[in-house]
Amino acid sequence: MNDHGNPRGMPGRGEAAVRTVHMAASIMLDYPGERLAEALPALAATVAALPRGEAATRLAAFLDHVAATPLADLAAHYVATFDLKRRCCPYLTYYAYGDTRKRGAALLRFKHAYRTAGFEPADDELPDHLAVVCELSGRGGTGQATRLLREHRPGLEVLRQALLEEGSPYAHVVAAVLATLPEPTARERAAAARLAAQGPPEEEVGLEPFDTLADHRLAPPATGRPPGHPAEGRLPGGARR
């Protein structure tokens, strides 16, 4: 399947299935407002139609949790997890570069990938947010998105483990995204272990402190949708959100 190999959690499946998983994950990683509630039937149908495998199983588990949880509780958990816990940071370049000057160059690489794919996230959203990278794939830039995900796989692995330790249902969504990637190499496993043990790099100068950067998602807008997601989009099954 092009240059991103055979996804370990979706054996023998092609780019279309990977794109569907990524688009579903993008919506699930969005701030859980009324739009998520309205999209649940279409999401459930989309996930049910996916090929059997870890990705589909993980997404279904998350949807089961959403169906059984009041929206207000889910929203409170989202904020407490992604906005208030640095170890659960959804911004991929943070894991590789911390708050150093190198992070700025890494963010430019994400922007270049988006331009190449003809995808333009909102100006008020950092381009390395996992939900935005997944949306890039869902809107046709699967090759570019998968390359970015593989480059930042150690950070994704650390995020998944942190969410798992927090008992967060969002661990299922990150695991589903990881399941669309090929088996990790020995180097990737070692990098993830090293990152988990040492944490991201630190530097006195560079970008704004991460707590400031995270303000892009600290306060969900009145629409119940965080910056970076369009007012309307189309689920793989054709439903509006």
mmCIF file of N, CA and C in Angstrom, residues 51-127:
data_model
loop_
_atom_site.group_PDB
_atom_site.id
_atom_site.type_symbol
_atom_site.label_atom_id
_atom_site.label_comp_id
_atom_site.label_asym_id
_atom_site.label_seq_id
_atom_site.Cartn_x
_atom_site.Cartn_y
_atom_site.Cartn_z
ATOM 1 N N PRO A 51 -12.517 -3.445 8.098
ATOM 2 C CA PRO A 51 -12.010 -4.816 8.168
ATOM 3 C C PRO A 51 -11.711 -5.201 9.614
ATOM 4 N N ARG A 52 -11.853 -6.468 9.927
ATOM 5 C CA ARG A 52 -11.541 -6.931 11.268
ATOM 6 C C ARG A 52 -10.070 -6.674 11.587
ATOM 7 N N GLY A 53 -9.810 -6.362 12.827
ATOM 8 C CA GLY A 53 -8.440 -6.098 13.232
ATOM 9 C C GLY A 53 -8.416 -5.200 14.447
ATOM 10 N N GLU A 54 -7.210 -4.921 14.931
ATOM 11 C CA GLU A 54 -7.069 -4.129 16.147
ATOM 12 C C GLU A 54 -7.636 -2.729 15.981
ATOM 13 N N ALA A 55 -7.421 -2.112 14.829
ATOM 14 C CA ALA A 55 -7.901 -0.741 14.640
ATOM 15 C C ALA A 55 -9.410 -0.658 14.827
ATOM 16 N N ALA A 56 -10.153 -1.541 14.167
ATOM 17 C CA ALA A 56 -11.612 -1.530 14.281
ATOM 18 C C ALA A 56 -12.055 -1.845 15.704
ATOM 19 N N THR A 57 -11.386 -2.803 16.341
ATOM 20 C CA THR A 57 -11.740 -3.185 17.710
ATOM 21 C C THR A 57 -11.541 -2.029 18.676
ATOM 22 N N ARG A 58 -10.427 -1.320 18.511
ATOM 23 C CA ARG A 58 -10.129 -0.195 19.403
ATOM 24 C C ARG A 58 -11.124 0.954 19.214
ATOM 25 N N LEU A 59 -11.423 1.278 17.983
ATOM 26 C CA LEU A 59 -12.379 2.362 17.738
ATOM 27 C C LEU A 59 -13.766 2.008 18.263
ATOM 28 N N ALA A 60 -14.159 0.747 18.107
ATOM 29 C CA ALA A 60 -15.460 0.306 18.615
ATOM 30 C C ALA A 60 -15.504 0.408 20.137
ATOM 31 N N ALA A 61 -14.392 0.079 20.798
ATOM 32 C CA ALA A 61 -14.337 0.175 22.259
ATOM 33 C C ALA A 61 -14.507 1.620 22.716
ATOM 34 N N PHE A 62 -13.893 2.549 21.993
ATOM 35 C CA PHE A 62 -14.050 3.958 22.348
ATOM 36 C C PHE A 62 -15.496 4.401 22.162
ATOM 37 N N LEU A 63 -16.115 3.989 21.065
ATOM 38 C CA LEU A 63 -17.510 4.366 20.820
ATOM 39 C C LEU A 63 -18.436 3.789 21.881
ATOM 40 N N ASP A 64 -18.145 2.585 22.349
ATOM 41 C CA ASP A 64 -18.936 1.995 23.434
ATOM 42 C C ASP A 64 -18.856 2.863 24.681
ATOM 43 N N HIS A 65 -17.650 3.363 24.974
ATOM 44 C CA HIS A 65 -17.477 4.232 26.140
ATOM 45 C C HIS A 65 -18.259 5.536 25.957
ATOM 46 N N VAL A 66 -18.174 6.116 24.778
ATOM 47 C CA VAL A 66 -18.888 7.373 24.514
ATOM 48 C C VAL A 66 -20.393 7.181 24.674
ATOM 49 N N ALA A 67 -20.906 6.067 24.165
ATOM 50 C CA ALA A 67 -22.342 5.808 24.235
ATOM 51 C C ALA A 67 -22.826 5.659 25.673
ATOM 52 N N ALA A 68 -21.928 5.229 26.569
ATOM 53 C CA ALA A 68 -22.313 4.979 27.956
ATOM 54 C C ALA A 68 -21.942 6.127 28.897
ATOM 55 N N THR A 69 -21.395 7.215 28.361
ATOM 56 C CA THR A 69 -20.886 8.304 29.191
ATOM 57 C C THR A 69 -21.591 9.611 28.861
ATOM 58 N N PRO A 70 -22.093 10.329 29.865
ATOM 59 C CA PRO A 70 -22.681 11.648 29.596
ATOM 60 C C PRO A 70 -21.675 12.554 28.899
ATOM 61 N N LEU A 71 -22.138 13.336 27.960
ATOM 62 C CA LEU A 71 -21.253 14.180 27.170
ATOM 63 C C LEU A 71 -20.462 15.144 28.048
ATOM 64 N N ALA A 72 -21.087 15.674 29.080
ATOM 65 C CA ALA A 72 -20.392 16.606 29.971
ATOM 66 C C ALA A 72 -19.226 15.925 30.676
ATOM 67 N N ASP A 73 -19.415 14.668 31.073
ATOM 68 C CA ASP A 73 -18.334 13.925 31.726
ATOM 69 C C ASP A 73 -17.198 13.654 30.750
ATOM 70 N N LEU A 74 -17.553 13.321 29.522
ATOM 71 C CA LEU A 74 -16.532 13.063 28.514
ATOM 72 C C LEU A 74 -15.737 14.331 28.221
ATOM 73 N N ALA A 75 -16.425 15.464 28.149
ATOM 74 C CA ALA A 75 -15.752 16.736 27.892
ATOM 75 C C ALA A 75 -14.819 17.105 29.042
ATOM 76 N N ALA A 76 -15.266 16.887 30.274
ATOM 77 C CA ALA A 76 -14.425 17.183 31.433
ATOM 78 C C ALA A 76 -13.178 16.305 31.426
ATOM 79 N N HIS A 77 -13.350 15.048 31.071
ATOM 80 C CA HIS A 77 -12.204 14.136 30.989
ATOM 81 C C HIS A 77 -11.246 14.574 29.887
ATOM 82 N N TYR A 78 -11.775 15.011 28.769
ATOM 83 C CA TYR A 78 -10.947 15.468 27.650
ATOM 84 C C TYR A 78 -10.044 16.617 28.092
ATOM 85 N N VAL A 79 -10.638 17.617 28.746
ATOM 86 C CA VAL A 79 -9.869 18.773 29.194
ATOM 87 C C VAL A 79 -8.849 18.366 30.247
ATOM 88 N N ALA A 80 -9.271 17.561 31.225
ATOM 89 C CA ALA A 80 -8.368 17.140 32.291
ATOM 90 C C ALA A 80 -7.208 16.311 31.758
ATOM 91 N N THR A 81 -7.438 15.604 30.683
ATOM 92 C CA THR A 81 -6.405 14.724 30.136
ATOM 93 C C THR A 81 -5.477 15.453 29.177
ATOM 94 N N PHE A 82 -6.023 16.035 28.134
ATOM 95 C CA PHE A 82 -5.192 16.601 27.074
ATOM 96 C C PHE A 82 -4.714 18.021 27.356
ATOM 97 N N ASP A 83 -5.480 18.790 28.101
ATOM 98 C CA ASP A 83 -5.107 20.177 28.354
ATOM 99 C C ASP A 83 -4.331 20.367 29.652
ATOM 100 N N LEU A 84 -4.517 19.476 30.606
ATOM 101 C CA LEU A 84 -3.927 19.682 31.930
ATOM 102 C C LEU A 84 -2.843 18.679 32.294
ATOM 103 N N LYS A 85 -2.595 17.700 31.453
ATOM 104 C CA LYS A 85 -1.549 16.709 31.733
ATOM 105 C C LYS A 85 -0.523 16.737 30.608
ATOM 106 N N ARG A 86 0.654 17.240 30.902
ATOM 107 C CA ARG A 86 1.697 17.358 29.896
ATOM 108 C C ARG A 86 2.083 16.003 29.315
ATOM 109 N N ARG A 87 2.033 14.962 30.129
ATOM 110 C CA ARG A 87 2.425 13.635 29.648
ATOM 111 C C ARG A 87 1.424 13.078 28.634
ATOM 112 N N CYS A 88 0.256 13.696 28.530
ATOM 113 C CA CYS A 88 -0.753 13.277 27.552
ATOM 114 C C CYS A 88 -0.874 14.296 26.419
ATOM 115 N N CYS A 89 0.211 14.951 26.110
ATOM 116 C CA CYS A 89 0.221 15.995 25.090
ATOM 117 C C CYS A 89 -0.156 15.443 23.716
ATOM 118 N N PRO A 90 -1.140 16.029 23.026
ATOM 119 C CA PRO A 90 -1.535 15.547 21.702
ATOM 120 C C PRO A 90 -0.734 16.167 20.560
ATOM 121 N N TYR A 91 0.236 17.038 20.887
ATOM 122 C CA TYR A 91 1.056 17.695 19.869
ATOM 123 C C TYR A 91 2.323 16.879 19.636
ATOM 124 N N LEU A 92 2.460 16.289 18.458
ATOM 125 C CA LEU A 92 3.475 15.269 18.223
ATOM 126 C C LEU A 92 4.903 15.781 18.324
ATOM 127 N N THR A 93 5.180 17.003 17.875
ATOM 128 C CA THR A 93 6.564 17.470 17.898
ATOM 129 C C THR A 93 7.061 17.721 19.315
ATOM 130 N N TYR A 94 6.163 17.850 20.269
ATOM 131 C CA TYR A 94 6.591 18.072 21.649
ATOM 132 C C TYR A 94 7.447 16.923 22.153
ATOM 133 N N TYR A 95 7.102 15.702 21.780
ATOM 134 C CA TYR A 95 7.831 14.541 22.283
ATOM 135 C C TYR A 95 9.248 14.485 21.735
ATOM 136 N N ALA A 96 9.426 14.861 20.486
ATOM 137 C CA ALA A 96 10.747 14.784 19.865
ATOM 138 C C ALA A 96 11.617 15.997 20.181
ATOM 139 N N TYR A 97 10.984 17.166 20.360
ATOM 140 C CA TYR A 97 11.762 18.396 20.471
ATOM 141 C C TYR A 97 11.468 19.221 21.715
ATOM 142 N N GLY A 98 10.483 18.841 22.497
ATOM 143 C CA GLY A 98 10.161 19.616 23.680
ATOM 144 C C GLY A 98 9.857 21.056 23.309
ATOM 145 N N ASP A 99 10.305 21.981 24.150
ATOM 146 C CA ASP A 99 10.099 23.402 23.879
ATOM 147 C C ASP A 99 11.393 24.035 23.377
ATOM 148 N N THR A 100 12.069 23.354 22.458
ATOM 149 C CA THR A 100 13.335 23.846 21.937
ATOM 150 C C THR A 100 13.137 24.537 20.596
ATOM 151 N N ARG A 101 14.199 25.195 20.131
ATOM 152 C CA ARG A 101 14.139 25.902 18.856
ATOM 153 C C ARG A 101 13.896 24.952 17.694
ATOM 154 N N LYS A 102 14.335 23.709 17.821
ATOM 155 C CA LYS A 102 14.164 22.742 16.737
ATOM 156 C C LYS A 102 12.689 22.436 16.477
ATOM 157 N N ARG A 103 11.856 22.672 17.462
ATOM 158 C CA ARG A 103 10.443 22.352 17.284
ATOM 159 C C ARG A 103 9.806 23.233 16.213
ATOM 160 N N GLY A 104 10.265 24.469 16.104
ATOM 161 C CA GLY A 104 9.719 25.357 15.090
ATOM 162 C C GLY A 104 9.936 24.812 13.687
ATOM 163 N N ALA A 105 11.140 24.298 13.421
ATOM 164 C CA ALA A 105 11.429 23.716 12.112
ATOM 165 C C ALA A 105 10.580 22.476 11.872
ATOM 166 N N ALA A 106 10.358 21.704 12.922
ATOM 167 C CA ALA A 106 9.538 20.495 12.787
ATOM 168 C C ALA A 106 8.094 20.850 12.443
ATOM 169 N N LEU A 107 7.584 21.922 13.031
ATOM 170 C CA LEU A 107 6.226 22.355 12.717
ATOM 171 C C LEU A 107 6.106 22.783 11.255
ATOM 172 N N LEU A 108 7.163 23.375 10.723
ATOM 173 C CA LEU A 108 7.153 23.768 9.317
ATOM 174 C C LEU A 108 7.062 22.552 8.408
ATOM 175 N N ARG A 109 7.652 21.442 8.830
ATOM 176 C CA ARG A 109 7.566 20.214 8.032
ATOM 177 C C ARG A 109 6.111 19.742 7.945
ATOM 178 N N PHE A 110 5.387 19.858 9.037
ATOM 179 C CA PHE A 110 3.966 19.496 9.015
ATOM 180 C C PHE A 110 3.206 20.406 8.049
ATOM 181 N N LYS A 111 3.477 21.706 8.127
ATOM 182 C CA LYS A 111 2.780 22.646 7.249
ATOM 183 C C LYS A 111 3.075 22.353 5.784
ATOM 184 N N HIS A 112 4.322 21.993 5.494
ATOM 185 C CA HIS A 112 4.690 21.666 4.113
ATOM 186 C C HIS A 112 3.927 20.434 3.636
ATOM 187 N N ALA A 113 3.810 19.434 4.506
ATOM 188 C CA ALA A 113 3.065 18.220 4.139
ATOM 189 C C ALA A 113 1.612 18.557 3.839
ATOM 190 N N TYR A 114 1.032 19.464 4.608
ATOM 191 C CA TYR A 114 -0.356 19.855 4.377
ATOM 192 C C TYR A 114 -0.507 20.589 3.044
ATOM 193 N N ARG A 115 0.436 21.488 2.762
ATOM 194 C CA ARG A 115 0.366 22.212 1.489
ATOM 195 C C ARG A 115 0.498 21.255 0.312
ATOM 196 N N THR A 116 1.395 20.277 0.442
ATOM 197 C CA THR A 116 1.590 19.294 -0.622
ATOM 198 C C THR A 116 0.302 18.528 -0.900
ATOM 199 N N ALA A 117 -0.453 18.247 0.161
ATOM 200 C CA ALA A 117 -1.700 17.487 0.022
ATOM 201 C C ALA A 117 -2.898 18.374 -0.302
ATOM 202 N N GLY A 118 -2.687 19.698 -0.344
ATOM 203 C CA GLY A 118 -3.795 20.607 -0.610
ATOM 204 C C GLY A 118 -4.756 20.745 0.553
ATOM 205 N N PHE A 119 -4.248 20.543 1.770
ATOM 206 C CA PHE A 119 -5.080 20.604 2.971
ATOM 207 C C PHE A 119 -4.645 21.802 3.799
ATOM 208 N N GLU A 120 -5.587 22.612 4.257
ATOM 209 C CA GLU A 120 -5.273 23.811 5.019
ATOM 210 C C GLU A 120 -5.998 23.798 6.358
ATOM 211 N N PRO A 121 -5.297 23.427 7.439
ATOM 212 C CA PRO A 121 -5.912 23.517 8.769
ATOM 213 C C PRO A 121 -6.171 24.978 9.127
ATOM 214 N N ALA A 122 -6.989 25.195 10.114
ATOM 215 C CA ALA A 122 -7.271 26.558 10.569
ATOM 216 C C ALA A 122 -5.992 27.212 11.079
ATOM 217 N N ASP A 123 -5.883 28.521 10.900
ATOM 218 C CA ASP A 123 -4.683 29.247 11.291
ATOM 219 C C ASP A 123 -4.434 29.206 12.791
ATOM 220 N N ASP A 124 -5.497 29.050 13.582
ATOM 221 C CA ASP A 124 -5.336 29.095 15.031
ATOM 222 C C ASP A 124 -5.057 27.722 15.631
ATOM 223 N N GLU A 125 -4.699 26.742 14.815
ATOM 224 C CA GLU A 125 -4.384 25.406 15.309
ATOM 225 C C GLU A 125 -2.960 25.036 14.934
ATOM 226 N N LEU A 126 -2.210 24.516 15.886
ATOM 227 C CA LEU A 126 -0.877 24.014 15.572
ATOM 228 C C LEU A 126 -1.008 22.777 14.686
ATOM 229 N N PRO A 127 -0.159 22.651 13.676
ATOM 230 C CA PRO A 127 -0.340 21.587 12.684
ATOM 231 C C PRO A 127 0.031 20.196 13.150
#
